[in-house]
């Protein structure tokens, strides 16, 4: 991630935008509003105005910067390769009195995530409705009631399979560990099945994405510094939530170990084959998070992974590269807009009549589960794959 702390460096980067406007029809917020200030080009101009002193950090200007979804669709299609995501983060960091940054810091604490999830599970549905506006955990919590508790921190040895075992560190992140506890257990099972020794650190650390996107660069830097010390004794690091993985991969200086998305690693670096998995004669809706489509340039690791399951039918839902509306804390700050952006995904999933919807981003999972009928299980692809493992005693 480039360092734009110096105004001169930020100005130079902003100059790369040639104002062509190719990004406008691809931007989700511009598509909703048709407002120049809600477009990538408009937001870059607002940041330029802030730096030059032509504009003040008014509430209206701040709202336009904060409404960016960080989907990075603009980066994917920009002919000048303007690093819009990093520039928007740097611009928000120039706005004083960041109440959104405080919200991001609070939500990023693992203790906050756990407390809110427990409330969502304990309260009756009618009492959960006010909580829904603060946190969309209650539907996801019900969807994951069947899952195991996350494994305790420690080292999980590889089985004896006749080849040298890789030591694989698992970065669960603060939100995934609290909201998708079964995901961590599923990842350990599949990594061990592929012959890896699995290392889970003793602390729940945030990747720093929420803080960075909220303009709190100092907190984001502290998270990055802490995470660089966690995985010095592993061969590779896998991240379970795709949003975390993208942010980890942008650290400067980088992590001391090569980092993979869990689906990427299981597809390209592990030893799994279809003989390990029970058939699943079901249609599964596949949601590709906008960040995966736009930053990983259309990678389809989750679909490749799930095709290991015999008889499965996969169908992608939603518009390519478009945000579902979750976007970190966006679904909490602007729930109506988030629901509008979510609707194409829900419409496609309902039309399929799918029993499962899979997505690799924990925020997307929470947001989509909140809008779907309880009969549709919202899972990470790794969770669904682990469910289909044959018993070791067969």
Short mmCIF file of C-alpha atoms in Angstrom, two decimals:
data_model
loop_
_atom_site.label_atom_id
_atom_site.label_comp_id
_atom_site.label_asym_id
_atom_site.label_seq_id
_atom_site.Cartn_x
_atom_site.Cartn_y
_atom_site.Cartn_z
CA UNK A 1 0.00 0.00 0.00
CA UNK A 2 1.64 3.29 -1.03
CA UNK A 3 2.39 5.83 1.68
CA UNK A 4 0.39 8.99 1.06
CA UNK A 5 1.05 10.64 4.43
CA UNK A 6 2.88 13.50 2.71
CA UNK A 7 0.57 15.94 0.92
CA UNK A 8 3.05 16.26 -1.95
CA UNK A 9 2.99 12.49 -2.55
CA UNK A 10 -0.80 12.46 -2.47
CA UNK A 11 -1.01 15.40 -4.91
CA UNK A 12 1.31 13.65 -7.34
CA UNK A 13 -0.82 10.49 -7.23
CA UNK A 14 -4.03 12.48 -7.74
CA UNK A 15 -2.53 13.99 -10.90
CA UNK A 16 -2.60 10.56 -12.55
CA UNK A 17 -6.39 10.83 -12.92
CA UNK A 18 -7.01 12.27 -16.41
CA UNK A 19 -10.74 12.86 -15.68
CA UNK A 20 -11.82 10.58 -18.54
CA UNK A 21 -14.93 9.38 -16.70
CA UNK A 22 -14.68 5.73 -17.72
CA UNK A 23 -15.12 4.85 -14.05
CA UNK A 24 -18.46 6.63 -13.62
CA UNK A 25 -20.89 4.02 -15.02
CA UNK A 26 -19.00 1.28 -13.15
CA UNK A 27 -19.21 2.99 -9.73
CA UNK A 28 -22.08 1.63 -7.58
CA UNK A 29 -22.74 4.90 -5.77
CA UNK A 30 -22.72 6.92 -9.00
CA UNK A 31 -25.14 4.43 -10.55
CA UNK A 32 -27.51 4.99 -7.62
CA UNK A 33 -27.30 8.78 -7.49
CA UNK A 34 -25.98 10.10 -10.85
CA UNK A 35 -24.06 12.63 -8.73
CA UNK A 36 -20.53 13.59 -9.75
CA UNK A 37 -19.58 13.86 -6.08
CA UNK A 38 -20.59 10.20 -5.65
CA UNK A 39 -18.21 9.06 -8.39
CA UNK A 40 -14.50 8.16 -8.23
CA UNK A 41 -13.58 11.16 -10.37
CA UNK A 42 -15.66 13.43 -8.16
CA UNK A 43 -14.19 12.10 -4.93
CA UNK A 44 -10.65 12.56 -6.23
CA UNK A 45 -11.56 16.16 -7.10
CA UNK A 46 -12.90 16.69 -3.57
CA UNK A 47 -9.65 15.42 -2.08
CA UNK A 48 -7.71 17.71 -4.41
CA UNK A 49 -9.81 20.64 -3.24
CA UNK A 50 -9.14 19.76 0.40
CA UNK A 51 -5.39 19.64 -0.19
CA UNK A 52 -5.36 22.94 -2.09
CA UNK A 53 -7.51 24.73 0.48
CA UNK A 54 -10.26 25.45 -2.06
CA UNK A 55 -12.69 23.25 -0.13
CA UNK A 56 -13.43 22.80 3.56
CA UNK A 57 -14.16 19.50 5.28
CA UNK A 58 -17.90 20.15 5.53
CA UNK A 59 -20.35 17.42 6.59
CA UNK A 60 -21.51 17.15 2.97
CA UNK A 61 -17.98 16.65 1.65
CA UNK A 62 -17.26 14.10 4.37
CA UNK A 63 -20.42 12.17 3.48
CA UNK A 64 -19.33 11.93 -0.16
CA UNK A 65 -15.94 10.54 0.84
CA UNK A 66 -17.44 8.15 3.39
CA UNK A 67 -20.06 6.79 1.01
CA UNK A 68 -17.37 5.15 -1.14
CA UNK A 69 -17.77 1.38 -0.80
CA UNK A 70 -14.06 0.56 -1.32
CA UNK A 71 -15.12 -1.97 -3.95
CA UNK A 72 -12.25 -0.77 -6.20
CA UNK A 73 -14.25 -1.31 -9.36
CA UNK A 74 -12.83 2.02 -10.53
CA UNK A 75 -9.28 0.66 -10.20
CA UNK A 76 -10.14 -2.45 -12.20
CA UNK A 77 -11.28 -0.48 -15.25
CA UNK A 78 -9.09 2.66 -14.99
CA UNK A 79 -6.81 2.95 -18.06
CA UNK A 80 -4.37 5.11 -16.06
CA UNK A 81 -4.22 2.60 -13.18
CA UNK A 82 -5.03 5.25 -10.58
CA UNK A 83 -4.88 3.61 -7.09
CA UNK A 84 -8.26 5.02 -6.11
CA UNK A 85 -8.78 2.88 -3.01
CA UNK A 86 -5.58 4.04 -1.32
CA UNK A 87 -6.23 7.64 -2.40
CA UNK A 88 -9.72 7.62 -0.90
CA UNK A 89 -8.35 6.24 2.38
CA UNK A 90 -5.70 8.97 2.40
CA UNK A 91 -8.32 11.62 1.66
CA UNK A 92 -10.53 10.50 4.53
CA UNK A 93 -7.51 10.64 6.82
CA UNK A 94 -7.31 14.40 6.04
CA UNK A 95 -10.78 15.01 7.49
CA UNK A 96 -10.67 16.08 11.18
CA UNK A 97 -12.98 14.67 13.86
CA UNK A 98 -13.44 11.22 12.39
CA UNK A 99 -16.50 9.79 14.19
CA UNK A 100 -16.58 7.04 11.56
CA UNK A 101 -13.02 6.10 12.50
CA UNK A 102 -14.12 5.68 16.12
CA UNK A 103 -16.97 3.40 14.99
CA UNK A 104 -14.52 1.36 12.92
CA UNK A 105 -12.13 0.95 15.86
CA UNK A 106 -14.98 -0.16 18.13
CA UNK A 107 -16.35 -2.68 15.65
CA UNK A 108 -12.88 -4.07 14.96
CA UNK A 109 -12.44 -5.28 18.54
CA UNK A 110 -12.96 -9.03 18.82
CA UNK A 111 -14.69 -8.49 22.18
CA UNK A 112 -17.25 -6.20 20.52
CA UNK A 113 -17.93 -8.77 17.80
CA UNK A 114 -18.41 -11.58 20.32
CA UNK A 115 -20.68 -9.51 22.59
CA UNK A 116 -22.92 -8.39 19.73
CA UNK A 117 -23.18 -11.91 18.36
CA UNK A 118 -24.15 -13.31 21.76
CA UNK A 119 -26.87 -10.67 22.04
CA UNK A 120 -28.14 -11.52 18.57
CA UNK A 121 -28.34 -15.21 19.46
CA UNK A 122 -29.95 -14.73 22.87
CA UNK A 123 -32.57 -12.10 22.10
CA UNK A 124 -35.88 -13.13 20.54
CA UNK A 125 -36.33 -12.10 16.92
CA UNK A 126 -38.69 -9.25 17.78
CA UNK A 127 -36.10 -7.77 20.13
CA UNK A 128 -33.38 -8.34 17.57
CA UNK A 129 -34.92 -5.87 15.14
CA UNK A 130 -33.45 -2.74 16.79
CA UNK A 131 -30.14 -4.58 17.08
CA UNK A 132 -30.27 -5.29 13.35
CA UNK A 133 -29.66 -1.63 12.58
CA UNK A 134 -26.52 -1.74 14.69
CA UNK A 135 -25.32 -5.14 13.67
CA UNK A 136 -26.57 -7.72 11.17
CA UNK A 137 -25.41 -10.71 13.20
CA UNK A 138 -28.71 -12.24 14.25
CA UNK A 139 -29.61 -13.99 10.99
CA UNK A 140 -26.05 -15.14 10.41
CA UNK A 141 -25.86 -16.42 13.97
CA UNK A 142 -28.95 -18.56 13.36
CA UNK A 143 -27.53 -19.78 10.06
CA UNK A 144 -24.37 -20.94 11.83
CA UNK A 145 -25.95 -22.51 14.91
CA UNK A 146 -24.92 -25.98 13.72
CA UNK A 147 -21.22 -25.18 13.45
CA UNK A 148 -18.49 -26.19 15.84
CA UNK A 149 -16.76 -23.74 18.14
CA UNK A 150 -13.53 -22.34 16.69
CA UNK A 151 -10.44 -24.40 17.53
CA UNK A 152 -8.26 -23.17 20.35
CA UNK A 153 -5.03 -21.34 19.48
CA UNK A 154 -2.08 -23.65 19.01
CA UNK A 155 -0.35 -25.98 16.54
CA UNK A 156 -2.37 -28.71 14.83
CA UNK A 157 -0.01 -31.36 13.53
CA UNK A 158 -0.22 -32.74 10.01
CA UNK A 159 -1.09 -36.40 9.49
CA UNK A 160 1.71 -38.74 8.45
CA UNK A 161 1.23 -38.89 4.68
CA UNK A 162 4.77 -39.42 3.41
CA UNK A 163 5.76 -35.90 2.44
CA UNK A 164 7.15 -32.90 4.28
CA UNK A 165 4.34 -30.94 5.88
CA UNK A 166 4.05 -27.22 5.31
CA UNK A 167 3.49 -25.07 8.39
CA UNK A 168 0.49 -22.93 7.53
CA UNK A 169 -0.51 -19.96 9.65
CA UNK A 170 -4.22 -19.12 9.77
CA UNK A 171 -5.31 -15.48 9.92
CA UNK A 172 -8.93 -15.64 11.04
CA UNK A 173 -9.36 -11.94 11.77
CA UNK A 174 -11.53 -10.36 14.43
CA UNK A 175 -14.85 -10.55 12.59
CA UNK A 176 -14.63 -14.01 11.03
CA UNK A 177 -13.64 -15.64 14.34
CA UNK A 178 -16.67 -14.09 16.07
CA UNK A 179 -19.24 -14.37 13.28
CA UNK A 180 -18.18 -17.58 11.50
CA UNK A 181 -16.62 -19.81 14.16
CA UNK A 182 -17.22 -22.89 12.05
CA UNK A 183 -15.04 -21.44 9.31
CA UNK A 184 -11.88 -21.65 11.41
CA UNK A 185 -12.65 -25.28 12.30
CA UNK A 186 -13.35 -26.10 8.64
CA UNK A 187 -10.09 -24.50 7.52
CA UNK A 188 -8.08 -26.53 10.03
CA UNK A 189 -9.75 -29.78 8.90
CA UNK A 190 -9.09 -29.16 5.21
CA UNK A 191 -5.53 -27.96 5.73
CA UNK A 192 -4.73 -31.03 7.83
CA UNK A 193 -6.41 -33.26 5.25
CA UNK A 194 -4.09 -31.79 2.63
CA UNK A 195 -1.04 -32.61 4.77
CA UNK A 196 -0.34 -29.28 6.46
CA UNK A 197 0.58 -28.44 10.03
CA UNK A 198 -1.74 -25.61 11.07
CA UNK A 199 -0.73 -22.74 13.36
CA UNK A 200 -3.39 -20.55 14.98
CA UNK A 201 -2.06 -17.56 16.96
CA UNK A 202 -3.16 -16.89 20.51
CA UNK A 203 -4.63 -13.44 19.84
CA UNK A 204 -7.49 -12.19 17.70
CA UNK A 205 -5.97 -9.43 15.59
CA UNK A 206 -7.72 -7.10 13.19
CA UNK A 207 -6.16 -6.72 9.75
CA UNK A 208 -6.72 -2.96 9.99
CA UNK A 209 -9.01 -2.60 6.98
CA UNK A 210 -11.90 -1.02 8.89
CA UNK A 211 -9.63 1.59 10.42
CA UNK A 212 -7.84 2.32 7.13
CA UNK A 213 -11.08 2.79 5.18
CA UNK A 214 -12.38 5.05 7.96
CA UNK A 215 -9.36 7.33 7.62
CA UNK A 216 -7.68 6.18 10.84
CA UNK A 217 -4.26 5.45 9.36
CA UNK A 218 -2.53 5.40 12.77
CA UNK A 219 -4.69 2.56 14.10
CA UNK A 220 -4.37 0.67 10.80
CA UNK A 221 -0.58 0.97 11.04
CA UNK A 222 -0.60 -0.40 14.60
CA UNK A 223 -2.60 -3.43 13.49
CA UNK A 224 -0.18 -4.02 10.62
CA UNK A 225 2.84 -3.80 12.94
CA UNK A 226 1.28 -6.32 15.34
CA UNK A 227 0.43 -8.75 12.55
CA UNK A 228 3.99 -8.71 11.17
CA UNK A 229 5.19 -10.32 14.42
CA UNK A 230 2.63 -13.15 14.52
CA UNK A 231 3.69 -15.48 11.74
CA UNK A 232 7.48 -15.69 11.69
CA UNK A 233 7.52 -19.47 12.20
CA UNK A 234 5.30 -20.58 9.29
CA UNK A 235 5.94 -21.36 5.63
CA UNK A 236 2.82 -19.63 4.34
CA UNK A 237 -0.09 -17.64 5.75
CA UNK A 238 -3.71 -18.12 4.70
CA UNK A 239 -6.44 -15.58 5.38
CA UNK A 240 -9.99 -16.82 5.83
CA UNK A 241 -11.89 -13.63 4.98
CA UNK A 242 -11.12 -12.30 1.51
CA UNK A 243 -11.42 -8.67 2.62
CA UNK A 244 -8.76 -9.25 5.28
CA UNK A 245 -6.51 -11.02 2.80
CA UNK A 246 -6.63 -8.15 0.35
CA UNK A 247 -5.68 -5.69 3.08
CA UNK A 248 -2.90 -7.93 4.43
CA UNK A 249 -1.47 -8.19 0.93
CA UNK A 250 -1.22 -4.41 0.68
CA UNK A 251 0.92 -3.93 3.81
CA UNK A 252 4.02 -1.74 3.43
CA UNK A 253 6.43 -3.07 4.51
CA UNK A 254 4.93 -6.44 3.61
CA UNK A 255 4.36 -9.40 5.89
CA UNK A 256 7.45 -11.59 6.41
CA UNK A 257 5.68 -14.59 4.84
CA UNK A 258 3.77 -15.21 1.61
CA UNK A 259 0.04 -14.77 2.17
CA UNK A 260 -2.77 -16.54 0.29
CA UNK A 261 -6.52 -16.49 0.31
CA UNK A 262 -7.61 -19.81 1.84
CA UNK A 263 -9.44 -20.84 -1.35
CA UNK A 264 -6.44 -19.97 -3.52
CA UNK A 265 -4.14 -22.05 -1.31
CA UNK A 266 -6.45 -25.07 -1.18
CA UNK A 267 -6.84 -24.98 -4.98
CA UNK A 268 -3.23 -24.29 -5.96
CA UNK A 269 -1.03 -25.23 -2.99
CA UNK A 270 -2.76 -28.15 -1.30
CA UNK A 271 -3.40 -31.80 -2.14
CA UNK A 272 -7.16 -32.27 -2.26
CA UNK A 273 -9.12 -34.27 -4.80
CA UNK A 274 -12.74 -35.21 -5.43
CA UNK A 275 -12.37 -38.67 -3.88
CA UNK A 276 -12.28 -37.05 -0.43
CA UNK A 277 -15.76 -35.56 -0.68
CA UNK A 278 -19.32 -36.85 -0.54
CA UNK A 279 -21.61 -35.89 -3.46
CA UNK A 280 -23.92 -32.90 -3.07
CA UNK A 281 -26.67 -32.93 -5.72
CA UNK A 282 -27.66 -29.32 -5.03
CA UNK A 283 -27.55 -25.97 -6.78
CA UNK A 284 -25.33 -23.58 -4.82
CA UNK A 285 -25.43 -19.82 -5.33
CA UNK A 286 -21.92 -18.36 -5.53
CA UNK A 287 -21.42 -14.72 -4.58
CA UNK A 288 -18.09 -13.27 -5.72
CA UNK A 289 -17.28 -10.28 -3.48
CA UNK A 290 -16.51 -7.08 -5.35
CA UNK A 291 -13.06 -6.88 -3.81
CA UNK A 292 -12.21 -10.38 -5.04
CA UNK A 293 -13.43 -9.63 -8.56
CA UNK A 294 -11.74 -6.25 -8.77
CA UNK A 295 -8.51 -6.70 -6.81
CA UNK A 296 -7.80 -10.35 -7.60
CA UNK A 297 -8.74 -9.66 -11.23
CA UNK A 298 -11.59 -12.10 -11.60
CA UNK A 299 -10.13 -15.02 -9.65
CA UNK A 300 -12.57 -17.93 -9.30
CA UNK A 301 -10.85 -19.92 -6.55
CA UNK A 302 -14.02 -20.57 -4.58
CA UNK A 303 -15.74 -22.11 -7.60
CA UNK A 304 -12.67 -24.20 -8.45
CA UNK A 305 -12.59 -25.44 -4.87
CA UNK A 306 -16.27 -26.35 -4.71
CA UNK A 307 -16.06 -28.28 -7.97
CA UNK A 308 -14.19 -30.92 -5.96
CA UNK A 309 -17.63 -31.88 -4.61
CA UNK A 310 -19.25 -34.45 -6.91
CA UNK A 311 -22.67 -33.61 -8.41
CA UNK A 312 -22.65 -29.99 -7.22
CA UNK A 313 -24.09 -27.27 -9.48
CA UNK A 314 -22.67 -23.77 -9.08
CA UNK A 315 -24.38 -20.59 -10.23
CA UNK A 316 -22.91 -17.11 -9.81
CA UNK A 317 -25.31 -14.48 -8.45
CA UNK A 318 -25.21 -10.68 -8.62
CA UNK A 319 -23.57 -8.33 -11.09
CA UNK A 320 -19.89 -8.82 -11.90
CA UNK A 321 -17.67 -6.55 -9.83
CA UNK A 322 -20.56 -4.75 -8.15
CA UNK A 323 -20.75 -4.33 -4.38
CA UNK A 324 -23.53 -6.08 -2.44
CA UNK A 325 -23.68 -3.09 -0.07
CA UNK A 326 -21.91 -4.61 2.95
CA UNK A 327 -18.67 -2.68 2.40
CA UNK A 328 -17.24 -2.86 5.92
CA UNK A 329 -19.32 -0.62 8.17
CA UNK A 330 -21.36 0.81 5.25
CA UNK A 331 -24.23 -1.61 5.98
CA UNK A 332 -24.42 -0.15 9.50
CA UNK A 333 -24.11 3.52 8.56
CA UNK A 334 -26.33 3.51 5.46
CA UNK A 335 -28.62 0.47 5.78
CA UNK A 336 -31.18 1.58 3.18
CA UNK A 337 -28.55 2.15 0.51
CA UNK A 338 -26.88 -1.11 1.49
CA UNK A 339 -30.19 -2.97 1.08
CA UNK A 340 -30.70 -1.46 -2.39
CA UNK A 341 -27.24 -2.58 -3.50
CA UNK A 342 -27.86 -6.05 -2.08
CA UNK A 343 -31.09 -6.68 -3.98
CA UNK A 344 -29.61 -8.01 -7.28
CA UNK A 345 -27.79 -10.74 -5.35
CA UNK A 346 -30.88 -11.69 -3.36
CA UNK A 347 -33.05 -11.66 -6.48
CA UNK A 348 -30.73 -14.07 -8.27
CA UNK A 349 -30.42 -16.36 -5.24
CA UNK A 350 -34.20 -16.54 -4.78
CA UNK A 351 -34.72 -17.27 -8.47
CA UNK A 352 -32.33 -20.22 -8.20
CA UNK A 353 -34.08 -21.67 -5.19
CA UNK A 354 -30.63 -22.49 -3.87
CA UNK A 355 -30.24 -24.21 -0.51
CA UNK A 356 -26.85 -22.57 0.05
CA UNK A 357 -25.23 -19.28 -0.83
CA UNK A 358 -21.45 -19.11 -0.49
CA UNK A 359 -19.25 -16.05 -0.25
CA UNK A 360 -15.66 -15.55 0.90
CA UNK A 361 -16.19 -12.21 2.65
CA UNK A 362 -17.55 -12.27 6.19
CA UNK A 363 -19.17 -8.83 5.89
CA UNK A 364 -20.95 -9.89 2.70
CA UNK A 365 -22.08 -13.08 4.44
CA UNK A 366 -23.62 -11.14 7.32
CA UNK A 367 -25.33 -8.66 5.01
CA UNK A 368 -26.68 -11.25 2.58
CA UNK A 369 -27.88 -13.58 5.35
CA UNK A 370 -29.83 -10.71 6.88
CA UNK A 371 -31.78 -10.34 3.64
CA UNK A 372 -32.42 -14.01 2.88
CA UNK A 373 -34.92 -16.49 4.21
CA UNK A 374 -33.58 -18.63 7.04
CA UNK A 375 -33.90 -21.71 4.81
CA UNK A 376 -30.90 -20.51 2.78
CA UNK A 377 -27.62 -21.28 4.52
CA UNK A 378 -24.99 -18.59 3.99
CA UNK A 379 -21.54 -20.15 4.24
CA UNK A 380 -17.92 -19.65 3.34
CA UNK A 381 -16.94 -22.07 0.52
CA UNK A 382 -14.47 -23.73 2.90
CA UNK A 383 -17.29 -24.50 5.34
CA UNK A 384 -19.39 -26.17 2.66
CA UNK A 385 -16.43 -28.17 1.38
CA UNK A 386 -15.51 -29.38 4.88
CA UNK A 387 -19.09 -30.54 5.47
CA UNK A 388 -18.77 -32.86 2.50
CA UNK A 389 -15.58 -34.57 3.69
CA UNK A 390 -15.97 -38.31 4.04
CA UNK A 391 -15.44 -39.56 7.57
CA UNK A 392 -11.89 -40.71 8.24
CA UNK A 393 -13.35 -44.04 9.37
CA UNK A 394 -15.18 -44.94 6.15
#
